Short mmCIF file of N, CA, C and O in Angstrom, two decimals:
data_model
loop_
_atom_site.label_atom_id
_atom_site.label_comp_id
_atom_site.label_asym_id
_atom_site.label_seq_id
_atom_site.Cartn_x
_atom_site.Cartn_y
_atom_site.Cartn_z
N UNK A 21 17.67 121.31 -62.01
CA UNK A 21 16.71 122.21 -61.42
C UNK A 21 15.30 121.89 -61.90
O UNK A 21 14.35 122.03 -61.13
N UNK A 22 15.19 121.45 -63.14
CA UNK A 22 13.87 121.10 -63.66
C UNK A 22 13.26 119.95 -62.85
O UNK A 22 12.06 119.96 -62.56
N UNK A 23 14.07 118.99 -62.49
CA UNK A 23 13.57 117.86 -61.69
C UNK A 23 13.13 118.32 -60.30
O UNK A 23 12.09 117.89 -59.79
N UNK A 24 13.90 119.20 -59.69
CA UNK A 24 13.55 119.72 -58.36
C UNK A 24 12.24 120.49 -58.41
O UNK A 24 11.39 120.35 -57.52
N UNK A 25 12.05 121.30 -59.44
CA UNK A 25 10.81 122.05 -59.60
C UNK A 25 9.64 121.09 -59.80
O UNK A 25 8.56 121.27 -59.23
N UNK A 26 9.86 120.05 -60.59
CA UNK A 26 8.83 119.06 -60.82
C UNK A 26 8.41 118.35 -59.54
O UNK A 26 7.22 118.15 -59.29
N UNK A 27 9.38 117.99 -58.73
CA UNK A 27 9.08 117.33 -57.45
C UNK A 27 8.33 118.29 -56.53
O UNK A 27 7.36 117.90 -55.88
N UNK A 28 8.75 119.53 -56.49
CA UNK A 28 8.07 120.55 -55.68
C UNK A 28 6.61 120.67 -56.11
O UNK A 28 5.70 120.65 -55.27
N UNK A 29 6.37 120.76 -57.41
CA UNK A 29 5.00 120.88 -57.92
C UNK A 29 4.17 119.64 -57.59
O UNK A 29 2.99 119.74 -57.24
N UNK A 30 4.79 118.46 -57.69
CA UNK A 30 4.06 117.23 -57.35
C UNK A 30 3.73 117.18 -55.86
O UNK A 30 2.65 116.72 -55.47
N UNK A 31 4.64 117.68 -55.02
CA UNK A 31 4.37 117.72 -53.58
C UNK A 31 3.14 118.58 -53.31
O UNK A 31 2.26 118.20 -52.54
N UNK A 32 3.07 119.74 -53.96
CA UNK A 32 1.93 120.62 -53.76
C UNK A 32 0.65 119.98 -54.29
O UNK A 32 -0.41 120.10 -53.67
N UNK A 33 0.76 119.27 -55.41
CA UNK A 33 -0.41 118.65 -56.02
C UNK A 33 -1.04 117.58 -55.14
O UNK A 33 -2.25 117.38 -55.16
N UNK A 34 -0.23 116.89 -54.35
CA UNK A 34 -0.75 115.83 -53.48
C UNK A 34 -0.89 116.32 -52.03
O UNK A 34 -1.02 115.53 -51.11
N UNK A 35 -0.87 117.63 -51.84
CA UNK A 35 -1.04 118.26 -50.52
C UNK A 35 0.02 117.82 -49.51
O UNK A 35 -0.27 117.61 -48.34
N UNK A 36 1.23 117.66 -49.97
CA UNK A 36 2.37 117.33 -49.10
C UNK A 36 3.26 118.57 -49.07
O UNK A 36 4.21 118.69 -49.83
N UNK A 37 2.90 119.51 -48.21
CA UNK A 37 3.58 120.79 -48.18
C UNK A 37 5.02 120.65 -47.70
O UNK A 37 5.26 120.11 -46.62
N UNK A 38 5.98 121.14 -48.49
CA UNK A 38 7.38 121.12 -48.04
C UNK A 38 7.57 122.11 -46.89
O UNK A 38 6.86 123.11 -46.81
N UNK A 39 8.52 121.81 -46.01
CA UNK A 39 8.76 122.71 -44.89
C UNK A 39 9.56 123.93 -45.36
O UNK A 39 10.02 124.01 -46.49
N UNK A 40 9.70 124.87 -44.45
CA UNK A 40 10.36 126.13 -44.78
C UNK A 40 11.82 125.94 -45.17
O UNK A 40 12.33 126.63 -46.05
N UNK A 41 12.50 124.99 -44.55
CA UNK A 41 13.91 124.73 -44.88
C UNK A 41 14.02 124.24 -46.33
O UNK A 41 14.88 124.69 -47.09
N UNK A 42 13.15 123.33 -46.71
CA UNK A 42 13.15 122.81 -48.08
C UNK A 42 12.90 123.93 -49.08
O UNK A 42 13.60 124.04 -50.09
N UNK A 43 11.92 124.76 -48.80
CA UNK A 43 11.58 125.87 -49.69
C UNK A 43 12.75 126.84 -49.81
O UNK A 43 13.11 127.25 -50.91
N UNK A 44 13.37 127.18 -48.68
CA UNK A 44 14.48 128.14 -48.72
C UNK A 44 15.67 127.57 -49.48
O UNK A 44 16.34 128.30 -50.23
N UNK A 45 15.95 126.27 -49.31
CA UNK A 45 17.05 125.66 -50.06
C UNK A 45 16.75 125.63 -51.56
O UNK A 45 17.63 125.92 -52.37
N UNK A 46 15.52 125.29 -51.91
CA UNK A 46 15.14 125.28 -53.32
C UNK A 46 15.25 126.68 -53.91
O UNK A 46 15.80 126.86 -55.00
N UNK A 47 14.76 127.67 -53.20
CA UNK A 47 14.84 129.06 -53.69
C UNK A 47 16.28 129.48 -53.88
O UNK A 47 16.62 130.12 -54.88
N UNK A 48 17.15 129.13 -52.93
CA UNK A 48 18.56 129.49 -53.03
C UNK A 48 19.19 128.88 -54.28
O UNK A 48 19.91 129.56 -55.02
N UNK A 49 18.91 127.62 -54.52
CA UNK A 49 19.46 126.95 -55.70
C UNK A 49 18.91 127.55 -56.99
O UNK A 49 19.64 127.72 -57.96
N UNK A 50 17.63 127.89 -56.99
CA UNK A 50 17.04 128.51 -58.18
C UNK A 50 17.68 129.86 -58.47
O UNK A 50 17.97 130.19 -59.63
N UNK A 51 17.92 130.63 -57.43
CA UNK A 51 18.56 131.93 -57.63
C UNK A 51 19.98 131.77 -58.14
O UNK A 51 20.41 132.48 -59.05
N UNK A 52 20.72 130.82 -57.59
CA UNK A 52 22.09 130.56 -58.05
C UNK A 52 22.12 130.07 -59.48
O UNK A 52 23.07 130.31 -60.21
N UNK A 53 21.05 129.38 -59.90
CA UNK A 53 20.96 128.86 -61.26
C UNK A 53 20.44 129.92 -62.23
O UNK A 53 20.25 129.63 -63.42
N UNK A 54 20.19 131.12 -61.74
CA UNK A 54 19.71 132.20 -62.61
C UNK A 54 18.25 132.06 -62.98
O UNK A 54 17.85 132.39 -64.09
N UNK A 55 17.46 131.57 -62.04
CA UNK A 55 16.02 131.36 -62.29
C UNK A 55 15.19 132.14 -61.26
O UNK A 55 14.47 131.56 -60.46
N UNK A 56 15.28 133.48 -61.28
CA UNK A 56 14.59 134.27 -60.27
C UNK A 56 13.06 134.17 -60.34
O UNK A 56 12.39 134.26 -59.31
N UNK A 57 12.50 133.98 -61.52
CA UNK A 57 11.04 133.87 -61.64
C UNK A 57 10.53 132.62 -60.93
O UNK A 57 9.52 132.66 -60.22
N UNK A 58 11.24 131.51 -61.10
CA UNK A 58 10.86 130.26 -60.41
C UNK A 58 11.04 130.41 -58.91
O UNK A 58 10.23 129.92 -58.13
N UNK A 59 12.12 131.08 -58.49
CA UNK A 59 12.36 131.29 -57.06
C UNK A 59 11.23 132.11 -56.45
O UNK A 59 10.77 131.81 -55.34
N UNK A 60 10.75 133.11 -57.18
CA UNK A 60 9.63 133.93 -56.69
C UNK A 60 8.35 133.10 -56.61
O UNK A 60 7.58 133.25 -55.66
N UNK A 61 8.14 132.22 -57.58
CA UNK A 61 6.95 131.37 -57.57
C UNK A 61 6.97 130.42 -56.36
O UNK A 61 5.95 130.21 -55.71
N UNK A 62 8.14 129.89 -56.05
CA UNK A 62 8.28 129.00 -54.89
C UNK A 62 7.99 129.77 -53.61
O UNK A 62 7.27 129.28 -52.73
N UNK A 63 8.52 130.97 -53.51
CA UNK A 63 8.27 131.80 -52.32
C UNK A 63 6.78 132.12 -52.21
O UNK A 63 6.21 132.07 -51.13
N UNK A 64 6.14 132.43 -53.33
CA UNK A 64 4.71 132.73 -53.33
C UNK A 64 3.90 131.52 -52.85
O UNK A 64 2.95 131.66 -52.10
N UNK A 65 4.29 130.34 -53.28
CA UNK A 65 3.60 129.12 -52.85
C UNK A 65 3.72 128.95 -51.34
O UNK A 65 2.76 128.56 -50.68
N UNK A 66 4.88 129.25 -50.78
CA UNK A 66 5.08 129.15 -49.34
C UNK A 66 4.18 130.15 -48.62
O UNK A 66 3.51 129.80 -47.65
N UNK A 67 4.14 131.38 -49.12
CA UNK A 67 3.31 132.41 -48.48
C UNK A 67 1.83 132.04 -48.55
O UNK A 67 1.10 132.23 -47.59
N UNK A 68 1.40 131.49 -49.66
CA UNK A 68 0.00 131.07 -49.79
C UNK A 68 -0.32 129.96 -48.82
O UNK A 68 -1.41 129.92 -48.26
N UNK A 69 0.63 129.05 -48.60
CA UNK A 69 0.41 127.95 -47.66
C UNK A 69 0.23 128.47 -46.25
O UNK A 69 -0.60 127.98 -45.50
N UNK A 70 1.02 129.46 -45.86
CA UNK A 70 0.95 129.98 -44.49
C UNK A 70 -0.25 130.90 -44.29
O UNK A 70 -0.77 130.97 -43.19
N UNK A 71 -0.68 131.59 -45.33
CA UNK A 71 -1.75 132.57 -45.18
C UNK A 71 -3.12 132.01 -45.50
O UNK A 71 -4.13 132.62 -45.15
N UNK A 72 -3.20 130.90 -46.17
CA UNK A 72 -4.48 130.35 -46.59
C UNK A 72 -5.20 129.68 -45.44
O UNK A 72 -4.61 128.99 -44.63
N UNK A 73 -6.50 129.86 -45.40
CA UNK A 73 -7.29 129.18 -44.37
C UNK A 73 -7.40 127.70 -44.67
O UNK A 73 -7.68 126.89 -43.80
N UNK A 74 -7.18 127.32 -45.94
CA UNK A 74 -7.20 125.92 -46.34
C UNK A 74 -5.78 125.49 -46.67
O UNK A 74 -5.51 124.89 -47.70
N UNK A 75 -4.85 125.84 -45.78
CA UNK A 75 -3.45 125.54 -46.05
C UNK A 75 -3.23 124.04 -46.20
O UNK A 75 -3.97 123.24 -45.67
N UNK A 76 -2.19 123.72 -46.94
CA UNK A 76 -1.88 122.32 -47.18
C UNK A 76 -1.45 121.65 -45.88
O UNK A 76 -0.72 122.23 -45.09
N UNK A 77 -1.90 120.44 -45.68
CA UNK A 77 -1.51 119.68 -44.51
C UNK A 77 -0.55 118.60 -44.94
O UNK A 77 -0.70 118.01 -46.00
N UNK A 78 0.45 118.35 -44.11
CA UNK A 78 1.40 117.29 -44.42
C UNK A 78 0.71 115.95 -44.31
O UNK A 78 -0.05 115.71 -43.39
N UNK A 79 0.99 115.09 -45.26
CA UNK A 79 0.44 113.74 -45.23
C UNK A 79 1.44 112.82 -44.56
O UNK A 79 2.64 113.05 -44.59
N UNK A 80 0.92 111.79 -43.98
CA UNK A 80 1.79 110.80 -43.38
C UNK A 80 2.50 110.04 -44.50
O UNK A 80 2.09 110.07 -45.64
N UNK A 81 3.54 109.33 -44.14
CA UNK A 81 4.28 108.54 -45.12
C UNK A 81 3.35 107.55 -45.81
O UNK A 81 3.37 107.40 -47.01
N UNK A 82 2.51 106.90 -45.05
CA UNK A 82 1.60 105.89 -45.59
C UNK A 82 0.65 106.52 -46.61
O UNK A 82 0.38 105.95 -47.65
N UNK A 83 0.13 107.72 -46.33
CA UNK A 83 -0.79 108.38 -47.26
C UNK A 83 -0.08 108.86 -48.52
O UNK A 83 -0.63 108.80 -49.60
N UNK A 84 1.16 109.32 -48.38
CA UNK A 84 1.86 109.91 -49.51
C UNK A 84 2.52 108.86 -50.41
O UNK A 84 2.91 109.18 -51.52
N UNK A 85 2.64 107.63 -49.99
CA UNK A 85 3.30 106.62 -50.82
C UNK A 85 2.46 106.21 -52.01
O UNK A 85 2.97 105.62 -52.95
N UNK A 86 1.17 106.51 -52.00
CA UNK A 86 0.31 106.17 -53.12
C UNK A 86 0.34 107.23 -54.21
O UNK A 86 -0.31 107.07 -55.23
N UNK A 87 1.08 108.29 -54.02
CA UNK A 87 1.14 109.36 -55.00
C UNK A 87 1.88 108.89 -56.25
O UNK A 87 2.69 107.98 -56.21
N UNK A 88 1.59 109.54 -57.35
CA UNK A 88 2.22 109.19 -58.62
C UNK A 88 3.55 109.94 -58.76
O UNK A 88 3.72 110.76 -59.64
N UNK A 89 4.46 109.64 -57.86
CA UNK A 89 5.78 110.27 -57.86
C UNK A 89 6.81 109.18 -58.10
O UNK A 89 6.89 108.21 -57.35
N UNK A 90 7.59 109.32 -59.18
CA UNK A 90 8.58 108.27 -59.46
C UNK A 90 9.67 108.22 -58.40
O UNK A 90 10.05 109.25 -57.86
N UNK A 91 10.15 107.02 -58.12
CA UNK A 91 11.23 106.87 -57.15
C UNK A 91 12.32 106.04 -57.80
O UNK A 91 12.07 105.25 -58.70
N UNK A 92 13.53 106.22 -57.34
CA UNK A 92 14.66 105.45 -57.84
C UNK A 92 14.82 104.22 -56.97
O UNK A 92 14.77 104.26 -55.76
N UNK A 93 15.03 103.08 -57.61
CA UNK A 93 15.22 101.81 -56.90
C UNK A 93 16.56 101.24 -57.36
O UNK A 93 16.81 101.12 -58.53
N UNK A 94 17.39 100.95 -56.40
CA UNK A 94 18.72 100.43 -56.73
C UNK A 94 18.75 98.93 -56.56
O UNK A 94 18.17 98.33 -55.79
#
């Protein structure tokens, strides 16, 4: 769960807003893991994205590949 929260935070930091399905799945997992405070924070982030006049815009794949997000390579 810590890794999922970290990825979520990095997505927000680079203005790559997760969609509603992603947020709802993350919240569900956080609640099942007994982390209601984190689930509430994720929900709040979603609400801020939808209500903000400067809401986060999704970046294209090309724009988001330069982000400092680790990836697994096999």
